[in-house]
Short mmCIF file of C-alpha atoms in Angstrom, two decimals:
data_model
loop_
_atom_site.label_atom_id
_atom_site.label_comp_id
_atom_site.label_asym_id
_atom_site.label_seq_id
_atom_site.Cartn_x
_atom_site.Cartn_y
_atom_site.Cartn_z
CA MET A 1 22.60 -2.37 17.89
CA LYS A 2 19.98 -3.58 20.53
CA LEU A 3 16.44 -1.76 20.42
CA GLY A 4 16.24 -1.14 24.31
CA ARG A 5 12.26 -2.15 24.25
CA PRO A 6 9.75 -3.43 22.17
CA PHE A 7 8.36 -1.00 19.66
CA ARG A 8 5.28 0.59 20.41
CA PRO A 9 3.97 2.52 17.41
CA ARG A 10 2.15 5.37 18.90
CA LEU A 11 5.54 6.18 20.34
CA MET A 12 7.89 6.12 16.91
CA SER A 13 8.79 9.25 16.17
CA ALA A 14 8.37 8.57 12.28
CA PHE A 15 4.70 8.20 12.86
CA LEU A 16 3.56 11.21 14.38
CA VAL A 17 1.45 13.28 12.80
CA SER A 18 2.07 16.37 11.88
CA VAL A 19 -0.34 19.12 11.94
CA ALA A 20 0.82 22.74 10.44
CA LEU A 21 -1.79 25.58 10.37
CA GLY A 22 -1.65 28.01 8.01
CA ALA A 23 -3.15 31.52 7.92
CA SER A 24 -6.39 31.82 9.55
CA LEU A 25 -9.45 31.71 7.45
CA SER A 26 -12.96 32.40 8.25
CA VAL A 27 -15.63 29.15 8.15
CA PRO A 28 -18.09 29.47 5.76
CA ALA A 29 -21.36 29.95 7.38
CA GLY A 30 -23.58 26.58 7.57
CA ALA A 31 -20.56 24.70 7.42
CA GLN A 32 -21.09 22.95 10.47
CA GLU A 33 -23.87 21.25 8.98
CA ALA A 34 -21.28 19.12 6.94
CA GLY A 35 -23.43 18.75 4.29
CA GLU A 36 -20.98 17.53 1.01
CA LEU A 37 -17.32 16.79 1.42
CA ARG A 38 -15.37 17.24 -1.52
CA ILE A 39 -12.09 15.38 -1.76
CA ALA A 40 -9.30 15.69 -4.86
CA THR A 41 -7.69 12.44 -4.78
CA SER A 42 -4.94 10.71 -7.08
CA TYR A 43 -6.33 7.26 -6.13
CA LYS A 44 -7.89 6.34 -9.54
CA LEU A 45 -10.60 3.75 -8.71
CA MET A 46 -10.96 1.37 -11.62
CA THR A 47 -13.30 -1.31 -10.24
CA LEU A 48 -15.72 -1.54 -7.65
CA ASP A 49 -14.88 -5.00 -7.02
CA PRO A 50 -13.53 -4.71 -3.40
CA HIS A 51 -11.37 -8.55 -3.89
CA TYR A 52 -10.01 -7.63 -7.35
CA ALA A 53 -6.79 -5.61 -6.39
CA ASN A 54 -4.99 -5.01 -3.32
CA LEU A 55 -4.07 -1.16 -4.17
CA ASN A 56 -4.62 1.41 -2.00
CA GLU A 57 -7.03 2.93 -4.83
CA ASN A 58 -9.02 0.41 -3.29
CA THR A 59 -8.63 -0.09 0.38
CA SER A 60 -8.97 3.69 0.77
CA LEU A 61 -12.24 4.46 -1.73
CA LEU A 62 -13.80 1.59 -1.12
CA SER A 63 -13.51 1.66 3.02
CA HIS A 64 -16.38 3.80 2.77
CA ILE A 65 -18.63 1.09 1.05
CA TYR A 66 -17.40 -2.14 2.54
CA GLU A 67 -15.74 -2.91 6.13
CA ARG A 68 -13.01 -5.18 7.64
CA LEU A 69 -13.26 -7.76 10.38
CA VAL A 70 -10.29 -5.99 11.92
CA TYR A 71 -9.48 -2.35 11.59
CA GLN A 72 -5.81 -1.32 11.69
CA ASP A 73 -5.30 2.18 13.45
CA GLU A 74 -3.61 5.19 13.08
CA GLY A 75 -0.59 3.12 15.46
CA LEU A 76 -0.87 0.37 13.51
CA GLU A 77 -2.40 -1.75 16.12
CA LEU A 78 -5.49 -4.17 15.56
CA LYS A 79 -9.07 -2.79 16.95
CA PRO A 80 -12.49 -4.57 16.61
CA GLY A 81 -13.73 -3.95 13.16
CA LEU A 82 -17.14 -6.47 12.30
CA ALA A 83 -15.37 -8.75 14.39
CA ILE A 84 -15.63 -7.81 18.48
CA SER A 85 -12.89 -10.50 19.35
CA TRP A 86 -10.71 -13.16 18.29
CA ARG A 87 -8.76 -15.75 19.67
CA ALA A 88 -6.65 -18.95 18.56
CA LEU A 89 -8.56 -22.25 19.57
CA SER A 90 -4.84 -24.03 18.76
CA SER A 91 -1.97 -23.51 16.42
CA THR A 92 -4.26 -23.57 13.09
CA GLN A 93 -7.52 -22.44 14.36
CA TRP A 94 -8.71 -19.32 15.12
CA GLU A 95 -12.39 -18.12 16.05
CA PHE A 96 -13.77 -14.34 15.41
CA LYS A 97 -17.13 -13.24 17.16
CA LEU A 98 -19.03 -11.18 14.72
CA ARG A 99 -20.54 -7.76 15.71
CA ASP A 100 -24.71 -7.85 16.41
CA GLY A 101 -26.51 -6.04 14.64
CA VAL A 102 -25.14 -4.96 12.00
CA ARG A 103 -26.95 -4.44 8.21
CA PHE A 104 -25.70 -4.18 4.89
CA HIS A 105 -27.18 -1.34 2.95
CA ASP A 106 -29.99 -3.13 1.46
CA GLY A 107 -31.29 -3.68 4.85
CA SER A 108 -29.77 -7.54 4.98
CA VAL A 109 -27.91 -8.92 8.35
CA PHE A 110 -24.44 -9.28 8.07
CA ASP A 111 -23.48 -12.54 9.70
CA ALA A 112 -21.02 -15.49 9.73
CA GLN A 113 -22.17 -16.42 6.08
CA ASP A 114 -21.18 -13.72 4.56
CA VAL A 115 -17.48 -13.91 6.11
CA VAL A 116 -17.48 -17.49 4.39
CA TYR A 117 -18.61 -16.23 1.05
CA SER A 118 -15.83 -13.66 1.10
CA ILE A 119 -13.23 -15.90 2.17
CA GLU A 120 -14.13 -18.69 -0.51
CA ARG A 121 -14.88 -16.05 -3.20
CA ILE A 122 -11.26 -14.75 -3.10
CA ARG A 123 -9.31 -18.05 -2.24
CA ASP A 124 -11.72 -19.94 -5.10
CA PHE A 125 -13.19 -18.12 -7.23
CA LEU A 126 -11.68 -14.53 -7.95
CA LYS A 127 -8.27 -14.80 -10.93
CA PRO A 128 -7.23 -11.50 -11.20
CA PRO A 129 -4.02 -10.68 -12.99
CA SER A 130 -1.99 -9.08 -10.06
CA GLY A 131 -3.53 -11.81 -7.47
CA GLY A 132 -5.44 -9.47 -5.46
CA PHE A 133 -6.01 -10.63 -1.93
CA ARG A 134 -5.06 -14.62 -2.82
CA SER A 135 -2.39 -14.60 -1.05
CA SER A 136 -3.56 -13.54 2.27
CA VAL A 137 -6.07 -16.58 2.22
CA SER A 138 -4.37 -19.09 0.05
CA GLY A 139 -3.10 -20.86 3.59
CA ILE A 140 -6.92 -21.09 4.89
CA LYS A 141 -8.14 -24.77 4.85
CA ALA A 142 -11.48 -24.22 5.75
CA VAL A 143 -13.82 -22.09 7.55
CA SER A 144 -16.98 -22.38 8.97
CA ALA A 145 -20.30 -20.81 10.53
CA PRO A 146 -21.11 -22.45 14.05
CA ASP A 147 -23.92 -20.37 14.79
CA PRO A 148 -24.52 -16.68 12.85
CA LEU A 149 -21.92 -14.44 14.90
CA THR A 150 -19.32 -17.01 15.38
CA VAL A 151 -16.56 -17.95 12.46
CA VAL A 152 -14.02 -20.57 12.84
CA ILE A 153 -11.26 -20.72 10.38
CA GLU A 154 -8.69 -23.50 10.08
CA THR A 155 -5.25 -22.80 8.54
CA SER A 156 -2.84 -25.33 6.41
CA GLY A 157 -0.37 -24.28 9.05
CA THR A 158 0.19 -21.97 11.86
CA ALA A 159 -0.93 -18.71 11.35
CA PRO A 160 -0.14 -16.58 14.23
CA THR A 161 -0.86 -12.90 12.40
CA LEU A 162 -4.08 -14.16 11.11
CA PRO A 163 -6.17 -11.55 12.42
CA LEU A 164 -3.94 -8.70 10.60
CA THR A 165 -4.76 -10.65 7.64
CA PHE A 166 -8.46 -9.75 7.89
CA SER A 167 -7.75 -6.14 8.62
CA SER A 168 -6.93 -5.46 4.85
CA ILE A 169 -10.32 -8.14 3.09
CA PHE A 170 -13.28 -6.58 3.19
CA MET A 171 -16.90 -8.42 3.58
CA MET A 172 -19.31 -9.17 0.67
CA ASN A 173 -22.99 -9.78 1.07
CA LYS A 174 -23.63 -13.61 0.28
CA PRO A 175 -25.87 -13.61 -2.82
CA ALA A 176 -28.53 -16.32 -2.85
CA LYS A 177 -26.49 -18.32 -5.33
CA GLY A 178 -22.32 -18.51 -6.85
CA PHE A 179 -20.24 -15.74 -6.68
CA GLU A 180 -20.74 -12.28 -7.87
CA THR A 181 -18.33 -11.51 -11.42
CA THR A 182 -15.93 -8.69 -11.25
CA GLU A 183 -17.49 -7.90 -14.32
CA ALA A 184 -21.11 -7.89 -12.72
CA LEU A 185 -19.76 -5.72 -9.72
CA ASN A 186 -18.69 -2.80 -12.13
CA SER A 187 -21.74 -2.96 -14.16
CA GLY A 188 -23.70 -0.29 -12.58
CA ALA A 189 -25.47 -1.80 -9.88
CA ALA A 190 -24.89 -0.49 -6.38
CA PRO A 191 -22.37 -2.26 -4.52
CA ASN A 192 -23.89 -3.58 -0.85
CA GLY A 193 -21.81 -3.04 2.00
CA THR A 194 -22.01 -2.10 5.74
CA GLY A 195 -19.84 0.76 5.98
CA PRO A 196 -20.95 4.59 6.59
CA TYR A 197 -21.55 5.41 3.25
CA ARG A 198 -23.44 4.02 0.50
CA PHE A 199 -22.71 4.48 -3.31
CA ASP A 200 -24.25 6.75 -5.31
CA SER A 201 -21.85 6.68 -8.77
CA TRP A 202 -19.07 6.16 -10.35
CA SER A 203 -17.32 6.90 -13.12
CA SER A 204 -14.05 4.61 -13.73
CA GLY A 205 -10.80 6.29 -12.94
CA GLU A 206 -12.52 9.91 -12.85
CA SER A 207 -14.93 10.26 -10.24
CA LEU A 208 -17.07 8.66 -6.81
CA ARG A 209 -20.15 9.70 -4.77
CA LEU A 210 -21.50 8.85 -1.88
CA THR A 211 -24.13 9.42 0.38
CA ARG A 212 -24.35 9.06 4.18
CA ASN A 213 -25.48 5.54 5.86
CA ASP A 214 -28.16 6.70 8.33
CA GLY A 215 -28.39 3.26 9.85
CA TYR A 216 -24.94 2.97 9.84
CA TRP A 217 -23.63 0.44 13.13
CA GLY A 218 -21.46 3.04 14.35
CA GLY A 219 -23.55 6.03 14.55
CA LYS A 220 -24.47 8.76 11.99
CA PRO A 221 -21.66 9.49 9.59
CA THR A 222 -20.25 13.34 9.63
CA TRP A 223 -21.07 14.16 5.81
CA LEU A 224 -24.47 13.86 4.09
CA THR A 225 -22.59 13.32 1.04
CA VAL A 226 -19.33 12.74 -0.07
CA GLY A 227 -17.37 13.41 -3.63
CA PHE A 228 -14.39 12.01 -4.69
CA ARG A 229 -12.97 14.16 -7.58
CA VAL A 230 -9.79 12.37 -9.36
CA ILE A 231 -7.04 14.51 -10.22
CA GLU A 232 -4.01 12.85 -11.26
CA ASN A 233 -1.84 15.75 -11.58
CA PRO A 234 -0.28 17.26 -8.47
CA ALA A 235 -0.06 20.42 -9.45
CA ALA A 236 -4.07 20.56 -10.59
CA ARG A 237 -4.97 19.21 -7.16
CA VAL A 238 -3.21 22.12 -4.83
CA ALA A 239 -4.44 24.10 -7.52
CA ALA A 240 -8.17 22.95 -6.68
CA LEU A 241 -7.41 22.95 -3.16
CA SER A 242 -6.01 26.65 -3.41
CA THR A 243 -9.45 28.00 -4.97
CA GLY A 244 -11.68 26.50 -2.83
CA GLU A 245 -13.02 23.85 -5.43
CA VAL A 246 -12.53 21.22 -2.92
CA ASP A 247 -12.05 20.65 0.92
CA VAL A 248 -9.35 18.17 1.23
CA ALA A 249 -6.55 16.83 -1.63
CA ASP A 250 -4.17 14.32 -0.66
CA ALA A 251 -0.83 13.39 -2.14
CA ILE A 252 0.19 17.28 -1.64
CA PRO A 253 4.49 17.71 -3.18
CA ALA A 254 6.15 18.62 -0.16
CA ARG A 255 7.47 21.55 -2.72
CA ASP A 256 3.82 23.05 -2.50
CA VAL A 257 3.38 23.15 1.50
CA ASP A 258 4.77 26.57 1.98
CA GLY A 259 2.65 28.19 -0.81
CA LEU A 260 -0.60 26.07 0.58
CA LYS A 261 0.03 27.49 4.12
CA GLN A 262 0.51 30.99 2.95
CA ARG A 263 -2.73 30.68 0.94
CA GLY A 264 -4.53 29.81 3.99
CA ALA A 265 -4.89 25.79 3.78
CA TRP A 266 -4.01 23.24 6.64
CA ILE A 267 -1.22 20.92 6.29
CA ALA A 268 -1.59 17.37 7.89
CA SER A 269 1.68 14.98 7.16
CA ILE A 270 2.80 11.52 8.75
CA GLY A 271 5.91 9.11 8.46
CA ALA A 272 4.21 5.96 5.57
CA ALA A 273 4.35 2.51 6.45
CA ARG A 274 5.87 1.81 2.71
CA ILE A 275 8.83 1.37 0.68
CA ASN A 276 9.69 3.18 -2.66
CA PHE A 277 12.27 1.31 -4.17
CA VAL A 278 13.69 0.50 -7.83
CA GLN A 279 13.47 -3.35 -8.95
CA PHE A 280 15.04 -5.45 -11.59
CA ASP A 281 14.28 -8.06 -13.82
CA VAL A 282 16.86 -10.64 -12.83
CA ALA A 283 15.07 -13.84 -14.69
CA ARG A 284 15.39 -13.05 -18.41
CA ASP A 285 18.26 -13.71 -20.43
CA THR A 286 18.11 -10.53 -22.66
CA LEU A 287 15.78 -7.58 -21.32
CA PRO A 288 14.21 -4.27 -23.31
CA GLY A 289 15.98 -1.11 -23.44
CA VAL A 290 18.96 -2.58 -22.57
CA THR A 291 22.34 -2.37 -24.48
CA ASP A 292 25.97 -1.67 -24.77
CA LYS A 293 26.95 1.66 -25.46
CA SER A 294 26.55 1.34 -28.79
CA GLY A 295 23.25 0.23 -28.79
CA GLU A 296 23.32 -3.65 -29.24
CA PRO A 297 21.67 -5.87 -27.17
CA ILE A 298 23.36 -7.40 -24.45
CA ALA A 299 23.02 -10.05 -21.69
CA ASN A 300 20.89 -9.15 -18.54
CA PRO A 301 23.39 -7.98 -16.47
CA PHE A 302 21.36 -7.44 -13.29
CA LYS A 303 21.19 -11.43 -12.67
CA ASN A 304 24.78 -10.56 -11.45
CA PRO A 305 24.61 -9.56 -7.63
CA GLN A 306 27.43 -7.06 -8.13
CA VAL A 307 25.59 -4.74 -10.57
CA ARG A 308 23.02 -4.41 -8.39
CA ARG A 309 25.05 -3.40 -5.67
CA ALA A 310 27.14 -1.26 -8.07
CA LEU A 311 23.83 0.59 -8.82
CA ALA A 312 22.46 1.03 -5.32
CA LEU A 313 26.11 2.20 -4.48
CA ALA A 314 25.54 5.11 -7.24
CA THR A 315 22.25 6.06 -5.63
CA ASP A 316 22.15 9.01 -3.65
CA ARG A 317 19.02 8.31 -1.60
CA GLY A 318 19.97 11.67 0.76
CA ILE A 319 19.08 14.13 -2.78
CA LEU A 320 15.59 12.35 -3.13
CA ALA A 321 14.46 12.74 0.57
CA GLY A 322 16.32 15.56 1.49
CA LYS A 323 15.97 17.67 -1.98
CA ILE A 324 13.09 16.33 -3.91
CA LEU A 325 10.72 15.57 -0.67
CA ALA A 326 11.69 18.71 0.82
CA GLY A 327 12.29 16.80 3.83
CA TYR A 328 9.05 14.77 3.68
CA GLY A 329 10.57 12.03 4.13
CA ALA A 330 13.55 9.54 5.17
CA ALA A 331 16.18 7.36 3.15
CA ALA A 332 15.23 4.19 2.89
CA SER A 333 17.17 0.58 3.89
CA GLN A 334 15.11 -2.13 3.94
CA VAL A 335 11.11 -2.06 3.52
CA PHE A 336 9.73 -0.57 6.56
CA PRO A 337 11.55 2.73 8.67
CA ILE A 338 13.71 1.19 10.86
CA GLY A 339 12.08 0.90 14.38
CA LEU A 340 8.81 -0.70 13.24
CA PRO A 341 8.73 -4.28 14.29
CA GLY A 342 10.64 -6.26 11.76
CA THR A 343 12.99 -4.34 11.12
CA SER A 344 16.78 -4.42 11.30
CA ALA A 345 18.85 -1.78 13.31
CA LYS A 346 21.73 -3.14 11.14
CA LEU A 347 20.46 -1.60 7.88
CA LEU A 348 21.18 1.61 7.94
CA PRO A 349 20.94 4.17 4.53
CA GLU A 350 24.41 4.43 2.63
CA ALA A 351 25.77 7.13 1.26
CA PRO A 352 26.87 6.79 -2.48
CA ASP A 353 29.86 5.50 -3.25
CA TYR A 354 30.70 6.08 -7.09
CA ALA A 355 34.33 5.14 -6.55
CA GLN A 356 33.09 1.70 -4.95
CA ALA A 357 30.22 1.34 -7.49
CA LYS A 358 32.41 1.43 -10.68
CA ALA A 359 34.95 -0.83 -9.17
CA LEU A 360 32.17 -3.49 -9.22
CA LEU A 361 30.69 -2.59 -12.64
CA ALA A 362 34.45 -3.64 -13.73
CA LYS A 363 34.72 -6.64 -11.78
CA ALA A 364 31.20 -7.76 -13.34
CA GLY A 365 32.55 -7.22 -16.77
CA TYR A 366 30.88 -3.48 -17.36
CA PRO A 367 33.76 -1.10 -16.97
CA ASP A 368 32.64 1.49 -19.77
CA GLY A 369 29.06 0.68 -18.29
CA PHE A 370 25.92 0.12 -20.40
CA ASN A 371 22.32 1.73 -21.84
CA LEU A 372 19.38 1.35 -20.43
CA VAL A 373 15.63 2.45 -19.90
CA LEU A 374 14.64 3.34 -16.33
CA ALA A 375 10.75 3.20 -16.38
CA GLY A 376 8.56 4.57 -13.70
CA PRO A 377 4.64 5.88 -13.21
CA ALA A 378 4.01 9.69 -13.14
CA GLY A 379 2.19 11.29 -10.35
CA ARG A 380 1.70 8.11 -8.57
CA TYR A 381 3.77 8.88 -5.62
CA PRO A 382 5.14 11.67 -4.12
CA GLY A 383 8.65 12.91 -6.43
CA ASP A 384 8.24 9.94 -8.26
CA ALA A 385 9.06 11.48 -11.95
CA GLU A 386 11.90 13.76 -10.37
CA SER A 387 13.18 10.43 -8.54
CA LEU A 388 14.12 8.99 -12.00
CA GLN A 389 15.70 11.98 -13.19
CA ALA A 390 17.69 12.24 -9.85
CA ILE A 391 18.92 8.61 -10.11
CA ALA A 392 19.85 8.82 -13.82
CA GLN A 393 21.85 11.49 -13.20
CA SER A 394 23.76 9.42 -10.65
CA TRP A 395 24.30 6.19 -12.74
CA ALA A 396 25.39 8.62 -14.99
CA ARG A 397 28.68 9.09 -12.73
CA ILE A 398 29.47 5.61 -12.94
CA GLY A 399 28.98 5.10 -17.07
CA ILE A 400 25.04 3.40 -16.83
CA ASN A 401 23.09 5.78 -19.29
CA ALA A 402 19.69 5.73 -17.94
CA GLN A 403 17.14 6.97 -19.76
CA PRO A 404 13.98 8.09 -17.53
CA SER A 405 10.64 6.42 -19.30
CA THR A 406 7.13 7.71 -17.38
CA ALA A 407 3.72 6.67 -18.01
CA PRO A 408 0.28 7.15 -16.26
CA PHE A 409 0.50 4.87 -13.19
CA SER A 410 -2.86 2.68 -14.86
CA VAL A 411 -0.01 2.05 -18.66
CA PHE A 412 2.84 1.61 -16.18
CA ASN A 413 1.03 -1.21 -14.50
CA THR A 414 0.10 -3.24 -17.23
CA LYS A 415 3.65 -2.62 -19.09
CA ARG A 416 5.45 -3.49 -15.87
CA ALA A 417 3.23 -7.25 -15.47
CA ALA A 418 3.43 -7.63 -19.36
CA GLY A 419 7.17 -7.76 -19.17
CA ASP A 420 8.09 -4.25 -21.27
CA TYR A 421 10.46 -3.14 -18.53
CA ALA A 422 13.69 -4.42 -17.92
CA VAL A 423 14.47 -1.94 -14.22
CA TRP A 424 11.79 0.21 -12.42
CA TYR A 425 10.93 2.61 -9.90
CA GLY A 426 7.95 1.31 -7.73
CA GLY A 427 6.37 1.35 -4.45
CA THR A 428 4.17 -0.75 -2.01
CA SER A 429 2.32 -0.68 1.61
CA GLY A 430 1.13 -3.24 3.86
CA GLU A 431 0.38 -4.04 7.56
CA ALA A 432 3.25 -5.00 8.36
CA VAL A 433 6.98 -6.24 7.13
CA ASP A 434 6.23 -9.88 6.78
CA ILE A 435 3.62 -9.07 4.40
CA ILE A 436 5.77 -6.80 2.32
CA LEU A 437 8.82 -9.19 2.17
CA ARG A 438 5.99 -12.35 1.12
CA ALA A 439 4.84 -9.85 -1.93
CA LEU A 440 7.81 -7.90 -2.93
CA LEU A 441 10.71 -10.21 -2.50
CA ALA A 442 9.63 -14.04 -1.63
CA SER A 443 9.62 -16.27 -4.75
CA PRO A 444 7.06 -16.14 -6.76
CA ASN A 445 4.86 -19.16 -5.63
CA LYS A 446 1.02 -19.74 -6.12
CA GLU A 447 0.55 -22.74 -3.63
CA ARG A 448 2.59 -20.52 -0.91
CA GLY A 449 1.15 -16.90 -1.84
CA THR A 450 4.23 -15.43 -2.37
CA GLY A 451 5.81 -13.05 -4.63
CA ALA A 452 2.81 -10.88 -6.07
CA LEU A 453 4.61 -8.11 -6.52
CA ASN A 454 7.90 -9.88 -7.45
CA PHE A 455 7.61 -8.70 -10.78
CA GLY A 456 11.63 -9.43 -11.39
CA LYS A 457 11.11 -12.91 -10.69
CA TYR A 458 13.64 -12.97 -8.06
CA GLN A 459 14.49 -15.90 -6.12
CA ASN A 460 16.55 -17.00 -2.85
CA VAL A 461 15.76 -19.97 -1.63
CA ALA A 462 17.84 -19.32 1.98
CA PHE A 463 15.49 -16.30 2.30
CA ASP A 464 12.70 -18.44 1.48
CA GLU A 465 12.64 -20.57 4.54
CA MET A 466 13.74 -17.84 6.98
CA LEU A 467 10.73 -16.20 5.92
CA ALA A 468 8.50 -19.08 6.23
CA ARG A 469 10.48 -20.20 9.91
CA ALA A 470 9.60 -16.43 10.69
CA GLU A 471 5.74 -16.62 10.15
CA ARG A 472 5.52 -19.55 12.05
CA ILE A 473 6.82 -17.91 15.12
CA ALA A 474 3.71 -16.15 17.32
CA VAL A 475 4.03 -12.08 17.37
CA GLY A 476 6.57 -10.94 19.54
CA PRO A 477 9.95 -10.07 19.94
CA GLU A 478 11.48 -13.35 18.58
CA ARG A 479 9.47 -13.11 15.28
CA ASN A 480 10.72 -9.41 14.97
CA ALA A 481 13.97 -10.70 15.45
CA ALA A 482 13.59 -13.44 12.76
CA LEU A 483 12.19 -11.33 10.16
CA ALA A 484 15.32 -8.78 10.78
CA SER A 485 17.40 -11.21 9.90
CA ALA A 486 15.61 -12.45 7.46
CA THR A 487 15.84 -8.72 5.62
CA GLU A 488 19.59 -9.06 6.37
CA LEU A 489 20.08 -11.95 4.45
CA VAL A 490 18.02 -10.49 1.32
CA MET A 491 19.48 -7.22 1.42
CA ALA A 492 22.65 -8.27 0.78
CA ASP A 493 22.02 -9.63 -2.54
CA GLN A 494 20.33 -6.50 -3.44
CA PRO A 495 17.16 -7.30 -5.32
CA ILE A 496 15.60 -3.83 -5.10
CA ILE A 497 17.50 -0.43 -4.07
CA PRO A 498 15.11 1.13 -1.57
CA LEU A 499 14.91 4.66 -1.91
CA TYR A 500 12.75 6.66 0.59
CA HIS A 501 9.99 6.07 2.81
CA PHE A 502 7.68 9.57 2.28
CA HIS A 503 5.67 11.08 4.35
CA HIS A 504 1.91 11.22 3.23
CA ILE A 505 1.00 15.22 2.97
CA VAL A 506 -2.82 16.02 3.13
CA GLY A 507 -4.02 19.68 2.51
CA TYR A 508 -7.48 20.38 3.84
CA GLY A 509 -9.36 24.07 3.61
CA PRO A 510 -11.66 25.71 6.69
CA ARG A 511 -14.65 23.56 5.95
CA ILE A 512 -12.38 20.86 7.86
CA GLY A 513 -11.92 21.12 11.39
CA SER A 514 -9.36 18.59 11.91
CA TYR A 515 -7.74 15.68 9.73
CA VAL A 516 -6.61 12.27 11.17
CA MET A 517 -3.58 10.70 8.93
CA HIS A 518 -2.92 7.14 8.63
CA PRO A 519 0.59 5.93 7.90
CA ARG A 520 -1.26 3.15 5.10
CA GLY A 521 -2.18 6.30 3.24
CA TRP A 522 -5.55 6.42 3.04
CA THR A 523 -7.75 9.20 2.37
CA THR A 524 -11.56 8.69 3.75
CA ALA A 525 -14.17 11.03 4.85
CA MET A 526 -13.98 9.11 8.11
CA GLN A 527 -10.28 10.95 8.91
CA THR A 528 -12.06 14.49 8.40
CA GLN A 529 -14.20 16.61 10.84
CA ALA A 530 -16.27 19.06 9.85
CA ALA A 531 -15.33 22.36 10.94
CA THR A 532 -18.01 24.58 13.39
CA GLU A 533 -18.55 27.92 14.56
#
């Protein structure tokens, strides 16, 4: 199947914003003053270091304080941020022109030295457990500042998508000497960014309070103050919105949409530029929680691609997307929804085939199946805990006794990194298909900056080579086709089981006039407009 024309995000139906209006409510008097915006969020901000972790918690919440050179808009297209323009000087050199007149919250002027500092801090100084943003800048050989408003970046190899890289990296203020540590940034001193809101206070994993930056270069922000309240339990977020305790609540479960509308809330949703999946540990010889039916440990079955394929065939994605997500999601066959740049039109979601799955298990030497613990976070993603239960029920039909085990995301993330799990449910998002392929499926390689999310230590040399070749091609149809071919090759080996692309769903009350959704799943004050009388 051939695509008739190059993909344009604003035309892709999966990314159209859907706004459902609830019952008519009166807007409180004085709401047009846009005093305090109250947001209930599922995101637990655990650090104030904008470079420490490449997670939506930081990307979303810290974007009020810090800014990027390049902004990725609601159509996933690149727009000027702190950089007003960029151009390739050669195949290994890029020039960025910076916005004049931008100041940090402490009054100091933003210039090219701050960009140099931010890149070098990530590349040369930080060593976070998750890798942070290091993979994004590992290919940068040198960065210089010919003048205060110009940055020149030299890469080790071709970097046709370098501007896309800078749509994720926050710019920090260069200190008088040395590099700021994560510990220092978390110690209580106010973070110093250029963003529309200033830091007021923070309680790790509980709350974040912000005040308006009246000197913001982009104009005075809407809200005088913004308060984020972390509510991990979805039902509690829904209740807080229903009772008027908050103005906005993110990550609304699809099952609660109709009830919220009946109670007068407004709903906005958008298809997510992300993937939720099952991932296997394919490296170790034995795995925790994996035993035969008598409870005795067995050799790692996931090293055999036939076993991985059998479990994929025994996974009912239709139930996950249609019932658990109540239609606010789509069954997945690859890392991004079909139609986005770099996806394959040949890879379509499959219906379960239990007979073929059972035959593959028998061929692999497991005619009676085996036991395992299926781990995952609870309340991190829409439908996560329910999905684990549904997957376990499907796998039981081919003899796999899967015991679901959930934990808060912070606990789950720590245990996953420590190797406590054999197979788990996860999710990730990114700026583009190749970003996800590099992090999730490419072989872990510190020099290349690949495999940051490849916790299963999967390796496929042929795929690595195809991905590397695709990344050297300039943005356009040829690059997209190369990425699609690489995706087809790696998915045939089934290193993960793509489950679904859920929809981001946000609810908001009468003090909010409109809410602009973003496919990256961000929750920010900048996406809201205050209601007016």
